[in-house]
Amino acid sequence: LDQSCVLPYDEKLKDILEQARMPHKMVAGAIQLRDDDALILRTILNLEAPATQVKGESSLEAISLLAGFPVKNKAPIFVGARMGRPEKAKERIMTPRVHGLFPTGQAGGPRRDVMEASKKSVVTLDLVDRTCLQCGRWESRLKCPVCGRETRMSTNCSKCGQPSHSSSSTCNGSLVAYRSVNVNLVEILEEAVGRLRLGKMEGSVKGVKGLINKTRMPEPLEKALLRAKSDVSVFKDGTLRFDASNAVLTQFRPGEIGLTLEKAREIGYTKDMDGHELLDPRQLCALEIQDLVVSEACGEYLLKVTRFLDDLLTSYYGMDKLYKASKKEDLIGHLVVGLSPHTSVGVVGRIVGFTKASVCYAHPLYHAAKRRDCDGDEDSVSLLLDVLLNFSREYLPDRIGGLMDAPLLLAPLLNANEVARQAFNIETVTTLPIAFYEKTLVGVNPKEIEDLVPTLNQARESSSDNWNIGFTHPTEDLDRARLTSAYKELPTMLDKVKEQLDLADKIVAVKGEEVARKVLGTHILRDLVGNLRTFTSQRSRCSKCNWKPRRAPLKGVCVKCGGKLGPTVFKAGVEKYLQVAFDMVKRYNVGEYYRQRLDLIKVELDETFRPIETDRTQTKLLVGDFA
């Protein structure tokens, strides 16, 4: 190795440098090392000394003999990992988009447009059966719009329609709290628009085709109109959600999350993590356990939600505005609710800043309170006022799992001692002692060194309210990193698979054949078989009214509206992964099993999509000919 830090190219030498994790690059057909790396190499290998031979039981022992001091293994253990899912920060939208949980029936058409449905004088809907206690009129709302008295819900037999208290109801039918009624949707719409003082409504207001909650309780139409005005979409429980991937944050600088010093002091951050007065936006502050740093996209979405809520307060409830927000920074200090999809308890939090990353930063104990492990899962964020005003258990679907992912309960204060124990297995030190590294060389059980590395368990056992967590590696800026993974930037799944295989070929520790086998066995082949099964058992769909018959009518058209019937699964969707599967089998030695299985799937696809040869001489057959 000369003073220019250049080595003559040798394939074996380059492989040794790569195995040693020595940074280098190719320049003019030679291997170029950096100055610092070359100095390390000269020192460790003792290149300035006369040539000598050393013998050791391992390469590390031989290098230690050359260097004259012990050289430790740089990476004794490798831990494999795979990406479970890419990051996400996006508003939750029901498929298709819905502005309000108000039914339109068949009158709303495929788009379920309330404005379109109102063009018909009478619409037949399944709605909750409520009766005014004073004037005796039917009404789906909780209060009678005529006299202002409360309405009472009644139950009827689903078979004979008799009230549950009637002695003639002896058919043993189930009792339901709704009935099919003819509704004057024009009158309801005009009343809602007049109450909100919206004037002439422009655009569409999307409802639902039919309600699926137990009592068929609809949302007030006014809420759907205001959501359409603010361009936000409702979820099944009446709330507005923003989904984001979980990420852990323990410290922050006010300047990097858009938090001014004045606002920081206003919301309680008067000192930095070391107890010094907060005077500089670059000082580090310890994040409180119920404070959140949400994505900028989340801030922009919640800003639209505040406009909807302020309109709802003033126009519908006759109250003053609460938020009066004109920019996302006005949301700092306001309360939100975090909720995991598999739970029914929302945890109240507070927005303290924003990040460009597509995640929701929070204290690990906050994520643990949502029953999360901080491993990349996504949860929802909603404004607390939206949950308090618009959530109702009455709106939840009457089916298995209908109560999940709904804020049935709220946890306003987080008791850290009540979260899962595993959340406390986090070290709180700022530096790791040398004794810790010495223990790693012999691979001791982590439980044996708990006294060397303090964790949150000590704070929990001492009943301390200090949940501050130290860090060993500082960060210049929270957003100084790649903010969007390449997986999200690739347009199609085929591009994602191709890049994954190319990356597997480049990584020495990864076997491309094994990756190809896993992708084929767990994804592509299953998708091909599943798509083919779905194609052969699919339902047809009416292009006009969206009716999906269990079996296609013999007349070939929709029996409800006479519209054209078409398929719901197409050939292109079934075969979309076929070519990439053959490319993988050709490129890698995946084994005979996968080759034969793919060939069998190809035969099934060819048989299913074989072109029909028409014989013009064949006579036309009638249905009776098959009797």
PDB file of C-alpha atoms in Angstrom, residues 75-81:
ATOM      1  CA  ALA A  75     -19.499  -7.333  13.786  1.00  0.00           C
ATOM      2  CA  PRO A  76     -19.588 -10.681  15.606  1.00  0.00           C
ATOM      3  CA  ILE A  77     -23.353 -11.150  15.211  1.00  0.00           C
ATOM      4  CA  PHE A  78     -25.639 -10.261  12.306  1.00  0.00           C
ATOM      5  CA  VAL A  79     -29.359  -9.854  12.820  1.00  0.00           C
ATOM      6  CA  GLY A  80     -31.536 -10.320   9.757  1.00  0.00           C
ATOM      7  CA  ALA A  81     -34.490  -8.033   9.195  1.00  0.00           C
TER       8      ALA A  81
END
